[in-house]
Structures are given as C-alpha cells and as structure tokens.
PDB file of C-alpha atoms in Angstrom:
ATOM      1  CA  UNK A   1     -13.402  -1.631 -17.854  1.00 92.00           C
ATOM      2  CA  UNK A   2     -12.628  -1.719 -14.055  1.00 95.00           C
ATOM      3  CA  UNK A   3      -8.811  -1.348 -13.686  1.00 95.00           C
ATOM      4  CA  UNK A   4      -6.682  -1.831 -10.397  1.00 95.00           C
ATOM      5  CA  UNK A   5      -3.370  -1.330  -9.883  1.00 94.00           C
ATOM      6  CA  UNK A   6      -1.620  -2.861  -6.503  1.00 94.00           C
ATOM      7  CA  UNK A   7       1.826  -2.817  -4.741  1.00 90.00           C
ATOM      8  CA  UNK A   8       4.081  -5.005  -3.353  1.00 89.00           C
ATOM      9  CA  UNK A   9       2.517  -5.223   0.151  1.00 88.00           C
ATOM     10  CA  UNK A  10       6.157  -4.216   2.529  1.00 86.00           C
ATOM     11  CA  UNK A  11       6.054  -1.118  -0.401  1.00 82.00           C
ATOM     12  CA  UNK A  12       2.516   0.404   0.283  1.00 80.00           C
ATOM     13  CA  UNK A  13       2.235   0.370   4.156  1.00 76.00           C
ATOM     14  CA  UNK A  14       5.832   1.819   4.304  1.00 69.00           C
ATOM     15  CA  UNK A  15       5.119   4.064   1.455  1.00 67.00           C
ATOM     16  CA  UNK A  16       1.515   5.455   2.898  1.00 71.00           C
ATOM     17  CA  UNK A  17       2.623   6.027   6.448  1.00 71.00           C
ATOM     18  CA  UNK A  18       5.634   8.287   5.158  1.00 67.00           C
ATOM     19  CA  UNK A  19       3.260  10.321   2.824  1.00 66.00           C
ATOM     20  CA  UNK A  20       0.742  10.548   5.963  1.00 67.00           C
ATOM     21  CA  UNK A  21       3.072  11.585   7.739  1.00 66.00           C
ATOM     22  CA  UNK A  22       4.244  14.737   5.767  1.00 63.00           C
ATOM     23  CA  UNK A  23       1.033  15.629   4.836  1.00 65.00           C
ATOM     24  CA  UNK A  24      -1.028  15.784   7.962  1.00 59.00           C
ATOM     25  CA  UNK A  25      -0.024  19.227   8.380  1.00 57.00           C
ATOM     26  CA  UNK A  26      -2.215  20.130   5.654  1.00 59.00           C
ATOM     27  CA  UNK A  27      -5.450  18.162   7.133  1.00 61.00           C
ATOM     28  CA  UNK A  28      -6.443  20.150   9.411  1.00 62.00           C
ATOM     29  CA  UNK A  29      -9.609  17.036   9.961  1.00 59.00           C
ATOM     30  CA  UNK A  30      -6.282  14.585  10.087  1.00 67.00           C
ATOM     31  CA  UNK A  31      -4.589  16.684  13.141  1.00 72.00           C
ATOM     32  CA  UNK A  32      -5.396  13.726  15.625  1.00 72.00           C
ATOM     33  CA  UNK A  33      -4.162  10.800  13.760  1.00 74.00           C
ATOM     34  CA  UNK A  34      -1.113  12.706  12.932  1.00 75.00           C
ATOM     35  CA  UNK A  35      -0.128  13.670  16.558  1.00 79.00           C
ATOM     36  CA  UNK A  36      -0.896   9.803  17.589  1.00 83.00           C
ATOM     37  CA  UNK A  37       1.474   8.833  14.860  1.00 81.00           C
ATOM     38  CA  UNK A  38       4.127  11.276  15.824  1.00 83.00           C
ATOM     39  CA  UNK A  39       4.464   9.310  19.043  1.00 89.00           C
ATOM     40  CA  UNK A  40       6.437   6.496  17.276  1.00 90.00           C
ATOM     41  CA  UNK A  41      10.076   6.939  17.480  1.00 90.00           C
ATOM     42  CA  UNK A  42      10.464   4.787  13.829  1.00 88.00           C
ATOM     43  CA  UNK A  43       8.507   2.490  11.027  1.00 87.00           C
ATOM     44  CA  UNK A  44       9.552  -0.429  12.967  1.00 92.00           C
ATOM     45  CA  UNK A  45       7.967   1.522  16.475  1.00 93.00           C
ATOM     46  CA  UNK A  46       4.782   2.032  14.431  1.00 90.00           C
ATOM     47  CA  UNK A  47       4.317  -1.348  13.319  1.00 92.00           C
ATOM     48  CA  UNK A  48       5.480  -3.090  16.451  1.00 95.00           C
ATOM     49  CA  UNK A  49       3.661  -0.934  19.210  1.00 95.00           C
ATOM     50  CA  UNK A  50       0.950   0.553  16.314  1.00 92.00           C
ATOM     51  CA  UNK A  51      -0.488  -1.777  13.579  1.00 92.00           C
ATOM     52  CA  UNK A  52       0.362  -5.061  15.395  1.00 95.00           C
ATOM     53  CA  UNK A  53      -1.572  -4.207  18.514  1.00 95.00           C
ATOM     54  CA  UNK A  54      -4.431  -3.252  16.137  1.00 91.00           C
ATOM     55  CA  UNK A  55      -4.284   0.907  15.912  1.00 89.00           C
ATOM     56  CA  UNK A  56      -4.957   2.229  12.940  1.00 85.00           C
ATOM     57  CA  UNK A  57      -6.089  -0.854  11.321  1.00 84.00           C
ATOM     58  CA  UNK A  58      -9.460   0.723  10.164  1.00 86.00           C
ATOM     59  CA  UNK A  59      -7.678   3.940   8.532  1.00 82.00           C
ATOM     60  CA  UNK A  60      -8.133   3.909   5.191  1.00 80.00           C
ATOM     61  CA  UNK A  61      -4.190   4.283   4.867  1.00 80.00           C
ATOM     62  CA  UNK A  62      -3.740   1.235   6.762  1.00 86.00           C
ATOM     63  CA  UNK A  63      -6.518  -1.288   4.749  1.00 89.00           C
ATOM     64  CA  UNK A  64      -5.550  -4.411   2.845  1.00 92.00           C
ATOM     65  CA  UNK A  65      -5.092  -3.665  -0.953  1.00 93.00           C
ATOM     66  CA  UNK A  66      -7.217  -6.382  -0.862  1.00 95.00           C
ATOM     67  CA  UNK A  67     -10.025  -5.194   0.889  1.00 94.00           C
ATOM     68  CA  UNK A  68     -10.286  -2.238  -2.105  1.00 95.00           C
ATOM     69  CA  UNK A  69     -10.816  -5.100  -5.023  1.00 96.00           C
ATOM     70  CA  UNK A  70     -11.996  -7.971  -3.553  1.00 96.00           C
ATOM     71  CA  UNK A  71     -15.395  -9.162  -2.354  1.00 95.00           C
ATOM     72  CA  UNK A  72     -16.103 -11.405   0.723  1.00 91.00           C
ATOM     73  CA  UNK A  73     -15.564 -14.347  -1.319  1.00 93.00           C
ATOM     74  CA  UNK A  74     -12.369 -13.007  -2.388  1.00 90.00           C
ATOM     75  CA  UNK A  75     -13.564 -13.070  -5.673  1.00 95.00           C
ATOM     76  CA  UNK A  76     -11.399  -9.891  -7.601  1.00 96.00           C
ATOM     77  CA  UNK A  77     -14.471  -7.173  -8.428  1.00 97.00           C
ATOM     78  CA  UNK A  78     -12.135  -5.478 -11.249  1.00 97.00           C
ATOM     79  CA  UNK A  79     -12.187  -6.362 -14.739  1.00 96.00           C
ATOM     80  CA  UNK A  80      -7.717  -6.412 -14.811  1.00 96.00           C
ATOM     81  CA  UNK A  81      -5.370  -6.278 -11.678  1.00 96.00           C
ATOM     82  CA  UNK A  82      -2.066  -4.822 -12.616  1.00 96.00           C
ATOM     83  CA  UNK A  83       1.188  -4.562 -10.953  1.00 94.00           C
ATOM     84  CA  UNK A  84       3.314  -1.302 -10.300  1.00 88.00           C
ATOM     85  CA  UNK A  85       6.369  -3.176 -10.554  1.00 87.00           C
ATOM     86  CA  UNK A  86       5.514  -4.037 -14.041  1.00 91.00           C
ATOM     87  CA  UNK A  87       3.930  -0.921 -14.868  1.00 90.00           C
ATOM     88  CA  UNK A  88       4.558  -0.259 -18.030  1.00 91.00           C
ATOM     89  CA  UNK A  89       3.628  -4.190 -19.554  1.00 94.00           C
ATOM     90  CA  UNK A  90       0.468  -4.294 -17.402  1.00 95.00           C
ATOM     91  CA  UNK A  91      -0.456  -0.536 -18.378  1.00 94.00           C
ATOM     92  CA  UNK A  92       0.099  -1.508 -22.351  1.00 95.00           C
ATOM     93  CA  UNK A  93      -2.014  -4.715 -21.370  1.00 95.00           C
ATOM     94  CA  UNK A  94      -4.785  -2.046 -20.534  1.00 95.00           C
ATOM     95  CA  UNK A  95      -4.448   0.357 -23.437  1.00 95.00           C
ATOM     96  CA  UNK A  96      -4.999  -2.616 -25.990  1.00 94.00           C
ATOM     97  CA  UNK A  97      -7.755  -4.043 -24.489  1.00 94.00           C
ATOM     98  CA  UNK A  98      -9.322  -0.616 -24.826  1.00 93.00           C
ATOM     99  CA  UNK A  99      -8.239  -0.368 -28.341  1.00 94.00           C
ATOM    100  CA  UNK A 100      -5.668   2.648 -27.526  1.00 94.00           C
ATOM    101  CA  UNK A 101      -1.883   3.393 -28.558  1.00 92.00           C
ATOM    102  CA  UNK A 102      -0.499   4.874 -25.358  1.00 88.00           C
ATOM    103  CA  UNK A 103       2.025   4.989 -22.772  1.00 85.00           C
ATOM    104  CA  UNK A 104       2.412   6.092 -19.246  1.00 84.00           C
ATOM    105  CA  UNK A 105       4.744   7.753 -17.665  1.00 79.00           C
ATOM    106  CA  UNK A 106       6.151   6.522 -14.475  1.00 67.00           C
ATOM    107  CA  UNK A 107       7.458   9.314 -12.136  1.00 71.00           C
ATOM    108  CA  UNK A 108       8.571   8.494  -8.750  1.00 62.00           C
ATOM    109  CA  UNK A 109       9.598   5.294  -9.043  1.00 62.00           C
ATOM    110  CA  UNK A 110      11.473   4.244  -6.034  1.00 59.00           C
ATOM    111  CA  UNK A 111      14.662   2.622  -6.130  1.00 56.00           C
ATOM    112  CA  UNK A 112      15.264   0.684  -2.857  1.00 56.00           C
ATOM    113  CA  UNK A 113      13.740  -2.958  -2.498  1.00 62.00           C
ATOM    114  CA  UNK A 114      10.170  -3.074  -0.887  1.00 62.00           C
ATOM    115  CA  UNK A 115      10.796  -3.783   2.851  1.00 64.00           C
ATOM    116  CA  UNK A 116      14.286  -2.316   2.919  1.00 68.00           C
ATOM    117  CA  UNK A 117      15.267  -0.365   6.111  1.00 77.00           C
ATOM    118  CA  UNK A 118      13.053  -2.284   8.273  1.00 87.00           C
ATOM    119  CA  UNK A 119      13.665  -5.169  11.005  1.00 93.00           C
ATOM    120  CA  UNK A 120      12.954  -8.345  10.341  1.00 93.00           C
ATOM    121  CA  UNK A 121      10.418  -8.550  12.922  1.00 96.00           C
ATOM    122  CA  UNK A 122       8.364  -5.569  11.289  1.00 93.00           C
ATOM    123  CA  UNK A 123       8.683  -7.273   8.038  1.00 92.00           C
ATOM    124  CA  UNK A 124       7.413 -10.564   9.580  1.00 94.00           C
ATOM    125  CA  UNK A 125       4.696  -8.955  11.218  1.00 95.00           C
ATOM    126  CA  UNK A 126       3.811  -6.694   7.784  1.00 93.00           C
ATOM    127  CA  UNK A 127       3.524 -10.164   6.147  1.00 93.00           C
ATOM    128  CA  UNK A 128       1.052 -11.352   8.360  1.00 95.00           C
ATOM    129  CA  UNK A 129      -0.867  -8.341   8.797  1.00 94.00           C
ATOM    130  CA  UNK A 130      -1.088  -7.916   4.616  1.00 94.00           C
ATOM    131  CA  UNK A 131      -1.073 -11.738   4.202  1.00 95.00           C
ATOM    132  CA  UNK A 132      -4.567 -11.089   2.109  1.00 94.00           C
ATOM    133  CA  UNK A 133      -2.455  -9.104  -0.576  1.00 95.00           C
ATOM    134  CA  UNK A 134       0.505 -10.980  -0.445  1.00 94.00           C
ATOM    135  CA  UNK A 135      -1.788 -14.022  -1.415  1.00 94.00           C
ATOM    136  CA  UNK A 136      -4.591 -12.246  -3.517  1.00 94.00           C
ATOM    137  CA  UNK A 137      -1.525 -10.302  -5.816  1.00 94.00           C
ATOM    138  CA  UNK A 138       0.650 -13.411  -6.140  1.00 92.00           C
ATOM    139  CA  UNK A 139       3.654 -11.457  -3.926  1.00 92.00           C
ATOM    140  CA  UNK A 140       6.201 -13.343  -1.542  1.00 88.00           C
ATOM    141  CA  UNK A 141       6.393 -11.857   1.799  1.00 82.00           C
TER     142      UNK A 141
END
C-alpha cells in the first residue's frame, strides 16, 4: 500500500524554506543555494523577488506536493492521500486498512495558522504558484 501524506500548501513552502535555511550549513553540496537564499531580507522577499520570478522552482524543496503523487493526468499514483492536519484519523485510516492496532505520535506540531506572518501578496502569489495542491488536496488558498 502506497501512502502519502500532504500539507496545507502556505504550511510546506514556508515550513521547507525555514528548515533549508538552518540546515545548509551542514550541506556542504547545498553551499550555493544557501548563500543565494541568504540574499532575501524575509519569506515575503523570497517569494516576491525568488519563487515568483521563477528561482528555485526546480529545487526539490520548492516542487508542488503535487508533482510527488500525481501523474500527468493528474491521476493520484498512491493507493491513500492523507492529511497532516488530520493526522491522527487519516493515520488510523492507514493502520486498519493494513490490519494493524497502532498510533502515531505527532511531534512538532505547529501551532500558528498556515500562512500566518506573511503579506497578503506572498500568500496570493503562494496560492497561485501551489494552485496544483491547493486543488489536487481539496485545500482553500
């Protein structure tokens, strides 16, 4: 059984560039894209002067959810698609399909709504640039 779990779409960019971020000094292979992305003052500088004028788009970071679990037809290629904001239903979902008594624990969960923090303009243009996600996991922008 394929299983996929995805995130609200203004969560996982946010959430990837900030762990990027911290953890390029470890990459040494990742020392590039780290110093380009230290040029941006903010999230909303990254989005506005980075994703939206098409840098970065083709890091793996950076990808559509979407592109991960669905084919060119947008047909989904996993067997269930479950949500991190309903974790612990969609995870039980799994575990009795496979026929086992479990539970998951769920460490880090943030706290603060997805998109909080950021402009409206970098939300508006995080909607558009995810739109595939917010569509293909049944999310409002």
């Amino acid at each position: 059984m394929q299983v996929c779990f995805c995130q609200k779409p203004l969560r996982s960019c946010p959430v990837s560039v900030s762990l990027y971020i911290k953890w390029w000094q470890s990459r040494q292979q990742d020392l590039a894209i780290a110093k380009e992305m230290a040029e941006y003052s903010d999230f909303d500088d990254f989005v506005a002067r980075g994703l939206w004028r098409g840098a970065f788009r083709s890091h793996l970071l950076f990808l559509s959810q979407s592109s991960f679990v669905m084919d060119g037809n947008e047909t989904l290629m996993v067997d269930f698609l479950g949500h991190f904001e309903t974790l612990d239903k969609d995870f039980q979902q799994v575990a009795n399909k496979l026929g086992i008594s479990s539970e998951i624990a769920h460490r880090n969960k943030g706290s603060v709504e997805a998109g909080a923090g950021m402009t409206a303009a970098t939300r508006e243009k995080l909607a558009i640039l995810y739109a595939q996600d917010f569509v293909n996991f049944g999310y409002t922008p």
